[in-house]
């Protein structure tokens, strides 16, 4: 097993930000700063730590994956976050995307349907000293009404269509980013914006995410 020094991980993040993130057009300084500072290697299984800064997704257990760094940066930039924002994430997985959000905004609420992953994410966030994320285990389809409305919502698993309750929990001026489409055909990242109580949508990149699953009734 290869363990690298903290300095080594920092220089790997610098290279990741230059070669994978800036070079593909991400310019939001808050996003670049978060990608540079959040220790991504603490969010992957021990035996994959040396690969944490490579340009692809990685397996995190339970058949799930942590997204490629560029996709995390891209989705985060599209949310146009402000430091005072409250953000909801559906699909906590490793907790890495939540950590990136938490570096930028005031508070993050995140829901994960697989109990083992919800627990692992809590531990990962603790290891990374991130305190402004609340993790809940459950089906995120209905959002988190107790903490709504949210300035931004990010979904990191792909349903066929955006869940209506999530659009309802967006604040005025809020943005929601989500991969939509079936397991077998092309999925697209969709961006929704609520303005004057109307929802506008925009199709962004073709992507490939794990499926959005539902709790059995
Ligand atoms: N954002 C994660 C990526 C996780 S992959 C990270 O940074 O590591 C997507 C996650 O969504 C998986 O862990 C999967 O279990 C979870 N998921 C799928 N359907 C869900 C649902 N209905 N509610 C909450 N989580 C869900």
PDB file of C-alpha atoms and ligand atoms in Angstrom:
ATOM      1  CA  UNK A   1       0.000   0.000   0.000  1.00  0.00           C
ATOM      2  CA  UNK A   2       1.366   3.425  -0.941  1.00  0.00           C
ATOM      3  CA  UNK A   3       0.947   6.214   1.590  1.00  0.00           C
ATOM      4  CA  UNK A   4       2.016   9.694   0.573  1.00  0.00           C
ATOM      5  CA  UNK A   5       2.975  12.606   2.821  1.00  0.00           C
ATOM      6  CA  UNK A   6       0.512  15.486   3.326  1.00  0.00           C
ATOM      7  CA  UNK A   7       2.798  17.690   1.193  1.00  0.00           C
ATOM      8  CA  UNK A   8       2.638  15.126  -1.565  1.00  0.00           C
ATOM      9  CA  UNK A   9      -1.174  15.077  -1.471  1.00  0.00           C
ATOM     10  CA  UNK A  10      -1.256  18.879  -1.644  1.00  0.00           C
ATOM     11  CA  UNK A  11       0.968  18.927  -4.708  1.00  0.00           C
ATOM     12  CA  UNK A  12      -1.237  16.251  -6.298  1.00  0.00           C
ATOM     13  CA  UNK A  13      -4.249  18.502  -5.708  1.00  0.00           C
ATOM     14  CA  UNK A  14      -2.407  21.438  -7.285  1.00  0.00           C
ATOM     15  CA  UNK A  15      -1.729  19.326 -10.374  1.00  0.00           C
ATOM     16  CA  UNK A  16      -5.345  18.037 -10.393  1.00  0.00           C
ATOM     17  CA  UNK A  17      -6.700  21.610 -10.295  1.00  0.00           C
ATOM     18  CA  UNK A  18      -4.380  22.783 -13.100  1.00  0.00           C
ATOM     19  CA  UNK A  19      -4.643  19.810 -15.431  1.00  0.00           C
ATOM     20  CA  UNK A  20      -8.205  18.550 -14.888  1.00  0.00           C
ATOM     21  CA  UNK A  21     -10.219  21.516 -13.626  1.00  0.00           C
ATOM     22  CA  UNK A  22      -8.808  24.867 -14.827  1.00  0.00           C
ATOM     23  CA  UNK A  23      -7.746  23.451 -18.185  1.00  0.00           C
ATOM     24  CA  UNK A  24     -11.383  22.447 -18.851  1.00  0.00           C
ATOM     25  CA  UNK A  25     -12.713  25.920 -18.175  1.00  0.00           C
ATOM     26  CA  UNK A  26     -13.685  26.064 -14.470  1.00  0.00           C
ATOM     27  CA  UNK A  27     -12.971  29.623 -13.250  1.00  0.00           C
ATOM     28  CA  UNK A  28     -15.036  30.143 -10.041  1.00  0.00           C
ATOM     29  CA  UNK A  29     -12.322  30.862  -7.459  1.00  0.00           C
ATOM     30  CA  UNK A  30     -14.394  29.482  -4.557  1.00  0.00           C
ATOM     31  CA  UNK A  31     -14.731  26.147  -6.395  1.00  0.00           C
ATOM     32  CA  UNK A  32     -11.026  26.039  -7.332  1.00  0.00           C
ATOM     33  CA  UNK A  33     -10.086  26.847  -3.749  1.00  0.00           C
ATOM     34  CA  UNK A  34     -12.299  24.075  -2.362  1.00  0.00           C
ATOM     35  CA  UNK A  35     -10.891  21.518  -4.820  1.00  0.00           C
ATOM     36  CA  UNK A  36      -7.373  22.574  -3.804  1.00  0.00           C
ATOM     37  CA  UNK A  37      -8.004  22.313  -0.071  1.00  0.00           C
ATOM     38  CA  UNK A  38     -10.393  19.389   0.543  1.00  0.00           C
ATOM     39  CA  UNK A  39      -8.338  16.187   1.055  1.00  0.00           C
ATOM     40  CA  UNK A  40     -10.081  13.909  -1.488  1.00  0.00           C
ATOM     41  CA  UNK A  41      -7.879  10.930  -0.476  1.00  0.00           C
ATOM     42  CA  UNK A  42      -9.681  10.818   2.903  1.00  0.00           C
ATOM     43  CA  UNK A  43     -12.954  10.051   1.069  1.00  0.00           C
ATOM     44  CA  UNK A  44     -11.817   6.933  -0.828  1.00  0.00           C
ATOM     45  CA  UNK A  45     -11.070   3.434   0.525  1.00  0.00           C
ATOM     46  CA  UNK A  46      -7.518   3.080   1.977  1.00  0.00           C
ATOM     47  CA  UNK A  47      -6.253   0.908  -0.856  1.00  0.00           C
ATOM     48  CA  UNK A  48      -7.291   3.519  -3.456  1.00  0.00           C
ATOM     49  CA  UNK A  49      -5.811   6.575  -1.702  1.00  0.00           C
ATOM     50  CA  UNK A  50      -2.887   6.817  -4.099  1.00  0.00           C
ATOM     51  CA  UNK A  51      -5.377   7.061  -6.995  1.00  0.00           C
ATOM     52  CA  UNK A  52      -7.590   9.687  -5.339  1.00  0.00           C
ATOM     53  CA  UNK A  53      -6.416  12.561  -7.552  1.00  0.00           C
ATOM     54  CA  UNK A  54      -6.666  10.762 -10.894  1.00  0.00           C
ATOM     55  CA  UNK A  55      -8.998  11.910 -13.685  1.00  0.00           C
ATOM     56  CA  UNK A  56     -11.794   9.327 -13.212  1.00  0.00           C
ATOM     57  CA  UNK A  57     -14.438   8.096 -10.754  1.00  0.00           C
ATOM     58  CA  UNK A  58     -13.469   5.508  -8.084  1.00  0.00           C
ATOM     59  CA  UNK A  59     -15.402   2.720  -6.373  1.00  0.00           C
ATOM     60  CA  UNK A  60     -16.379   3.474  -2.758  1.00  0.00           C
ATOM     61  CA  UNK A  61     -18.127   0.179  -1.878  1.00  0.00           C
ATOM     62  CA  UNK A  62     -21.766  -1.019  -2.009  1.00  0.00           C
ATOM     63  CA  UNK A  63     -21.559  -0.763  -5.833  1.00  0.00           C
ATOM     64  CA  UNK A  64     -21.346   3.051  -5.672  1.00  0.00           C
ATOM     65  CA  UNK A  65     -18.755   5.544  -6.925  1.00  0.00           C
ATOM     66  CA  UNK A  66     -17.220   8.912  -6.060  1.00  0.00           C
ATOM     67  CA  UNK A  67     -17.477  11.150  -9.147  1.00  0.00           C
ATOM     68  CA  UNK A  68     -14.501  12.254 -11.253  1.00  0.00           C
ATOM     69  CA  UNK A  69     -12.989  15.478  -9.800  1.00  0.00           C
ATOM     70  CA  UNK A  70     -13.925  17.510 -12.898  1.00  0.00           C
ATOM     71  CA  UNK A  71     -17.608  16.538 -12.648  1.00  0.00           C
ATOM     72  CA  UNK A  72     -17.667  17.550  -8.950  1.00  0.00           C
ATOM     73  CA  UNK A  73     -16.137  20.945  -9.857  1.00  0.00           C
ATOM     74  CA  UNK A  74     -18.438  21.421 -12.873  1.00  0.00           C
ATOM     75  CA  UNK A  75     -21.654  20.680 -10.951  1.00  0.00           C
ATOM     76  CA  UNK A  76     -20.548  22.864  -8.030  1.00  0.00           C
ATOM     77  CA  UNK A  77     -19.734  25.818 -10.316  1.00  0.00           C
ATOM     78  CA  UNK A  78     -23.175  25.601 -11.976  1.00  0.00           C
ATOM     79  CA  UNK A  79     -24.817  26.119  -8.549  1.00  0.00           C
ATOM     80  CA  UNK A  80     -23.310  29.682  -8.386  1.00  0.00           C
ATOM     81  CA  UNK A  81     -22.897  29.385  -4.612  1.00  0.00           C
ATOM     82  CA  UNK A  82     -22.660  32.242  -2.131  1.00  0.00           C
ATOM     83  CA  UNK A  83     -21.024  31.888   1.323  1.00  0.00           C
ATOM     84  CA  UNK A  84     -24.388  32.326   3.078  1.00  0.00           C
ATOM     85  CA  UNK A  85     -26.180  29.574   1.087  1.00  0.00           C
ATOM     86  CA  UNK A  86     -27.899  26.477   2.506  1.00  0.00           C
ATOM     87  CA  UNK A  87     -27.460  23.504   0.215  1.00  0.00           C
ATOM     88  CA  UNK A  88     -29.146  20.095  -0.029  1.00  0.00           C
ATOM     89  CA  UNK A  89     -27.390  17.095  -1.573  1.00  0.00           C
ATOM     90  CA  UNK A  90     -29.109  13.807  -2.445  1.00  0.00           C
ATOM     91  CA  UNK A  91     -26.615  10.903  -2.685  1.00  0.00           C
ATOM     92  CA  UNK A  92     -23.955  11.466  -0.002  1.00  0.00           C
ATOM     93  CA  UNK A  93     -21.811   8.476  -1.042  1.00  0.00           C
ATOM     94  CA  UNK A  94     -18.308   9.117   0.296  1.00  0.00           C
ATOM     95  CA  UNK A  95     -19.155  12.621   1.548  1.00  0.00           C
ATOM     96  CA  UNK A  96     -16.633  14.259  -0.828  1.00  0.00           C
ATOM     97  CA  UNK A  97     -19.111  16.389  -2.805  1.00  0.00           C
ATOM     98  CA  UNK A  98     -20.683  17.469   0.505  1.00  0.00           C
ATOM     99  CA  UNK A  99     -17.217  18.453   1.777  1.00  0.00           C
ATOM    100  CA  UNK A 100     -16.581  20.590  -1.326  1.00  0.00           C
ATOM    101  CA  UNK A 101     -19.944  22.333  -0.838  1.00  0.00           C
ATOM    102  CA  UNK A 102     -19.270  22.782   2.891  1.00  0.00           C
ATOM    103  CA  UNK A 103     -15.971  24.496   2.133  1.00  0.00           C
ATOM    104  CA  UNK A 104     -17.859  27.148   0.149  1.00  0.00           C
ATOM    105  CA  UNK A 105     -21.213  27.628   1.918  1.00  0.00           C
ATOM    106  CA  UNK A 106     -22.667  28.030   5.405  1.00  0.00           C
ATOM    107  CA  UNK A 107     -24.507  24.727   5.775  1.00  0.00           C
ATOM    108  CA  UNK A 108     -24.972  21.507   3.865  1.00  0.00           C
ATOM    109  CA  UNK A 109     -27.698  18.873   4.353  1.00  0.00           C
ATOM    110  CA  UNK A 110     -27.103  15.535   2.653  1.00  0.00           C
ATOM    111  CA  UNK A 111     -29.150  12.329   2.374  1.00  0.00           C
ATOM    112  CA  UNK A 112     -27.831   8.833   1.579  1.00  0.00           C
ATOM    113  CA  UNK A 113     -30.042   5.781   1.112  1.00  0.00           C
ATOM    114  CA  UNK A 114     -27.414   3.095   1.967  1.00  0.00           C
ATOM    115  CA  UNK A 115     -26.799   3.028   5.769  1.00  0.00           C
ATOM    116  CA  UNK A 116     -23.176   1.778   5.474  1.00  0.00           C
ATOM    117  CA  UNK A 117     -22.304   4.707   3.190  1.00  0.00           C
ATOM    118  CA  UNK A 118     -24.096   7.286   5.366  1.00  0.00           C
ATOM    119  CA  UNK A 119     -21.980   6.091   8.294  1.00  0.00           C
ATOM    120  CA  UNK A 120     -18.778   6.066   6.257  1.00  0.00           C
ATOM    121  CA  UNK A 121     -19.456   9.608   4.980  1.00  0.00           C
ATOM    122  CA  UNK A 122     -19.911  10.855   8.558  1.00  0.00           C
ATOM    123  CA  UNK A 123     -16.544   9.335   9.497  1.00  0.00           C
ATOM    124  CA  UNK A 124     -14.826  10.754   6.402  1.00  0.00           C
ATOM    125  CA  UNK A 125     -16.177  14.256   7.080  1.00  0.00           C
ATOM    126  CA  UNK A 126     -14.953  14.013  10.671  1.00  0.00           C
ATOM    127  CA  UNK A 127     -11.477  12.948   9.523  1.00  0.00           C
ATOM    128  CA  UNK A 128     -11.403  15.990   7.234  1.00  0.00           C
ATOM    129  CA  UNK A 129     -12.502  18.280  10.133  1.00  0.00           C
ATOM    130  CA  UNK A 130     -15.663  19.389   8.323  1.00  0.00           C
ATOM    131  CA  UNK A 131     -18.368  20.366  10.797  1.00  0.00           C
ATOM    132  CA  UNK A 132     -21.081  22.151   8.764  1.00  0.00           C
ATOM    133  CA  UNK A 133     -22.590  19.068   7.071  1.00  0.00           C
ATOM    134  CA  UNK A 134     -25.615  17.156   8.418  1.00  0.00           C
ATOM    135  CA  UNK A 135     -25.869  13.598   7.075  1.00  0.00           C
ATOM    136  CA  UNK A 136     -29.176  11.693   7.152  1.00  0.00           C
ATOM    137  CA  UNK A 137     -29.840   8.117   6.079  1.00  0.00           C
ATOM    138  CA  UNK A 138     -32.959   7.599   3.940  1.00  0.00           C
ATOM    139  CA  UNK A 139     -34.568   8.002   0.524  1.00  0.00           C
ATOM    140  CA  UNK A 140     -33.879  11.555  -0.675  1.00  0.00           C
ATOM    141  CA  UNK A 141     -36.847  11.624  -3.101  1.00  0.00           C
ATOM    142  CA  UNK A 142     -38.873  13.814  -0.736  1.00  0.00           C
ATOM    143  CA  UNK A 143     -35.990  16.120   0.131  1.00  0.00           C
ATOM    144  CA  UNK A 144     -35.566  17.418   3.685  1.00  0.00           C
ATOM    145  CA  UNK A 145     -38.647  19.597   4.335  1.00  0.00           C
ATOM    146  CA  UNK A 146     -37.602  20.575   7.895  1.00  0.00           C
ATOM    147  CA  UNK A 147     -34.632  22.534   6.495  1.00  0.00           C
ATOM    148  CA  UNK A 148     -36.232  23.831   3.249  1.00  0.00           C
ATOM    149  CA  UNK A 149     -36.088  26.070   1.306  1.00  0.00           C
ATOM    150  CA  UNK A 150     -32.582  25.562  -0.089  1.00  0.00           C
ATOM    151  CA  UNK A 151     -30.572  28.044  -2.158  1.00  0.00           C
ATOM    152  CA  UNK A 152     -29.117  25.135  -4.116  1.00  0.00           C
ATOM    153  CA  UNK A 153     -29.795  21.410  -4.514  1.00  0.00           C
ATOM    154  CA  UNK A 154     -27.468  18.826  -6.061  1.00  0.00           C
ATOM    155  CA  UNK A 155     -28.429  15.249  -6.876  1.00  0.00           C
ATOM    156  CA  UNK A 156     -25.584  12.793  -7.536  1.00  0.00           C
ATOM    157  CA  UNK A 157     -27.586   9.699  -8.592  1.00  0.00           C
ATOM    158  CA  UNK A 158     -29.701   9.585 -11.765  1.00  0.00           C
ATOM    159  CA  UNK A 159     -33.527   9.270 -11.694  1.00  0.00           C
ATOM    160  CA  UNK A 160     -35.557   9.196 -14.947  1.00  0.00           C
ATOM    161  CA  UNK A 161     -37.004  12.607 -14.044  1.00  0.00           C
ATOM    162  CA  UNK A 162     -36.340  15.240 -11.427  1.00  0.00           C
ATOM    163  CA  UNK A 163     -38.299  14.541  -8.197  1.00  0.00           C
ATOM    164  CA  UNK A 164     -41.052  17.175  -7.844  1.00  0.00           C
ATOM    165  CA  UNK A 165     -40.534  17.639  -4.050  1.00  0.00           C
ATOM    166  CA  UNK A 166     -36.956  18.797  -4.708  1.00  0.00           C
ATOM    167  CA  UNK A 167     -38.114  21.557  -7.090  1.00  0.00           C
ATOM    168  CA  UNK A 168     -40.691  22.561  -4.466  1.00  0.00           C
ATOM    169  CA  UNK A 169     -37.938  22.914  -1.839  1.00  0.00           C
ATOM    170  CA  UNK A 170     -35.876  25.349  -3.950  1.00  0.00           C
ATOM    171  CA  UNK A 171     -35.785  28.932  -2.676  1.00  0.00           C
ATOM    172  CA  UNK A 172     -36.670  31.825  -4.996  1.00  0.00           C
ATOM    173  CA  UNK A 173     -33.594  32.326  -7.215  1.00  0.00           C
ATOM    174  CA  UNK A 174     -32.388  28.812  -6.306  1.00  0.00           C
ATOM    175  CA  UNK A 175     -30.597  26.341  -8.593  1.00  0.00           C
ATOM    176  CA  UNK A 176     -30.847  22.550  -8.811  1.00  0.00           C
ATOM    177  CA  UNK A 177     -28.460  20.311 -10.746  1.00  0.00           C
ATOM    178  CA  UNK A 178     -29.252  16.655 -11.437  1.00  0.00           C
ATOM    179  CA  UNK A 179     -28.350  13.849 -13.869  1.00  0.00           C
ATOM    180  CA  UNK A 180     -31.549  12.624 -15.554  1.00  0.00           C
ATOM    181  CA  UNK A 181     -32.104   9.538 -17.681  1.00  0.00           C
ATOM    182  CA  UNK A 182     -32.244   5.774 -17.557  1.00  0.00           C
ATOM    183  CA  UNK A 183     -29.582   3.316 -16.480  1.00  0.00           C
ATOM    184  CA  UNK A 184     -29.075   2.094 -20.048  1.00  0.00           C
ATOM    185  CA  UNK A 185     -29.440   5.193 -22.238  1.00  0.00           C
ATOM    186  CA  UNK A 186     -27.725   8.540 -22.170  1.00  0.00           C
ATOM    187  CA  UNK A 187     -28.189  10.653 -19.087  1.00  0.00           C
ATOM    188  CA  UNK A 188     -27.863  14.443 -19.161  1.00  0.00           C
ATOM    189  CA  UNK A 189     -26.999  16.869 -16.426  1.00  0.00           C
ATOM    190  CA  UNK A 190     -29.981  19.227 -16.140  1.00  0.00           C
ATOM    191  CA  UNK A 191     -29.934  22.633 -14.448  1.00  0.00           C
ATOM    192  CA  UNK A 192     -33.193  24.041 -13.023  1.00  0.00           C
ATOM    193  CA  UNK A 193     -33.621  27.625 -11.807  1.00  0.00           C
ATOM    194  CA  UNK A 194     -36.563  29.048  -9.872  1.00  0.00           C
ATOM    195  CA  UNK A 195     -37.316  32.693 -10.770  1.00  0.00           C
ATOM    196  CA  UNK A 196     -40.560  34.519  -9.885  1.00  0.00           C
ATOM    197  CA  UNK A 197     -41.878  31.093  -8.855  1.00  0.00           C
ATOM    198  CA  UNK A 198     -41.361  29.722 -12.398  1.00  0.00           C
ATOM    199  CA  UNK A 199     -38.959  26.889 -13.165  1.00  0.00           C
ATOM    200  CA  UNK A 200     -36.623  27.148 -16.146  1.00  0.00           C
ATOM    201  CA  UNK A 201     -34.523  24.178 -17.233  1.00  0.00           C
ATOM    202  CA  UNK A 202     -31.388  23.803 -19.296  1.00  0.00           C
ATOM    203  CA  UNK A 203     -29.695  20.661 -20.640  1.00  0.00           C
ATOM    204  CA  UNK A 204     -25.940  20.540 -19.981  1.00  0.00           C
ATOM    205  CA  UNK A 205     -23.472  17.634 -20.464  1.00  0.00           C
ATOM    206  CA  UNK A 206     -24.098  13.955 -21.248  1.00  0.00           C
ATOM    207  CA  UNK A 207     -22.988  11.990 -18.143  1.00  0.00           C
ATOM    208  CA  UNK A 208     -23.051   8.580 -16.493  1.00  0.00           C
ATOM    209  CA  UNK A 209     -24.181   8.309 -12.857  1.00  0.00           C
ATOM    210  CA  UNK A 210     -25.305   5.397 -10.672  1.00  0.00           C
ATOM    211  CA  UNK A 211     -29.116   4.989 -10.582  1.00  0.00           C
ATOM    212  CA  UNK A 212     -31.359   6.868  -8.146  1.00  0.00           C
ATOM    213  CA  UNK A 213     -33.049   4.115  -6.120  1.00  0.00           C
ATOM    214  CA  UNK A 214     -36.262   4.257  -4.065  1.00  0.00           C
ATOM    215  CA  UNK A 215     -37.009   2.903  -0.614  1.00  0.00           C
ATOM    216  CA  UNK A 216     -39.570   0.100  -0.736  1.00  0.00           C
ATOM    217  CA  UNK A 217     -42.940   1.267   0.581  1.00  0.00           C
TER     218      UNK A 217
HETATM  219  N1  LIG B   1     -21.808  12.574  -4.018  1.00  0.00           N
HETATM  220  C1  LIG B   1     -21.142  11.295  -3.824  1.00  0.00           C
HETATM  221  C2  LIG B   1     -21.350  10.381  -5.017  1.00  0.00           C
HETATM  222  C3  LIG B   1     -22.124   9.212  -4.588  1.00  0.00           C
HETATM  223  S1  LIG B   1     -22.781   8.139  -5.837  1.00  0.00           S
HETATM  224  C4  LIG B   1     -19.681  11.476  -3.473  1.00  0.00           C
HETATM  225  O1  LIG B   1     -19.188  12.611  -3.490  1.00  0.00           O
HETATM  226  O2  LIG B   1     -19.021  10.485  -3.141  1.00  0.00           O
HETATM  227  C5  LIG B   1     -24.530   8.382  -5.586  1.00  0.00           C
HETATM  228  C6  LIG B   1     -25.076   7.981  -4.251  1.00  0.00           C
HETATM  229  O3  LIG B   1     -26.491   8.191  -4.291  1.00  0.00           O
HETATM  230  C7  LIG B   1     -24.876   6.516  -3.883  1.00  0.00           C
HETATM  231  O4  LIG B   1     -24.185   6.440  -2.670  1.00  0.00           O
HETATM  232  C8  LIG B   1     -26.307   5.973  -3.743  1.00  0.00           C
HETATM  233  O5  LIG B   1     -26.459   5.039  -2.709  1.00  0.00           O
HETATM  234  C9  LIG B   1     -27.099   7.248  -3.443  1.00  0.00           C
HETATM  235  N2  LIG B   1     -28.546   7.207  -3.741  1.00  0.00           N
HETATM  236  C10 LIG B   1     -29.185   6.599  -4.777  1.00  0.00           C
HETATM  237  N3  LIG B   1     -30.527   6.800  -4.693  1.00  0.00           N
HETATM  238  C11 LIG B   1     -30.738   7.571  -3.582  1.00  0.00           C
HETATM  239  C12 LIG B   1     -31.906   8.121  -2.944  1.00  0.00           C
HETATM  240  N4  LIG B   1     -33.154   7.900  -3.420  1.00  0.00           N
HETATM  241  N5  LIG B   1     -31.750   8.865  -1.823  1.00  0.00           N
HETATM  242  C13 LIG B   1     -30.517   9.082  -1.287  1.00  0.00           C
HETATM  243  N6  LIG B   1     -29.372   8.569  -1.830  1.00  0.00           N
HETATM  244  C14 LIG B   1     -29.474   7.848  -2.970  1.00  0.00           C
END
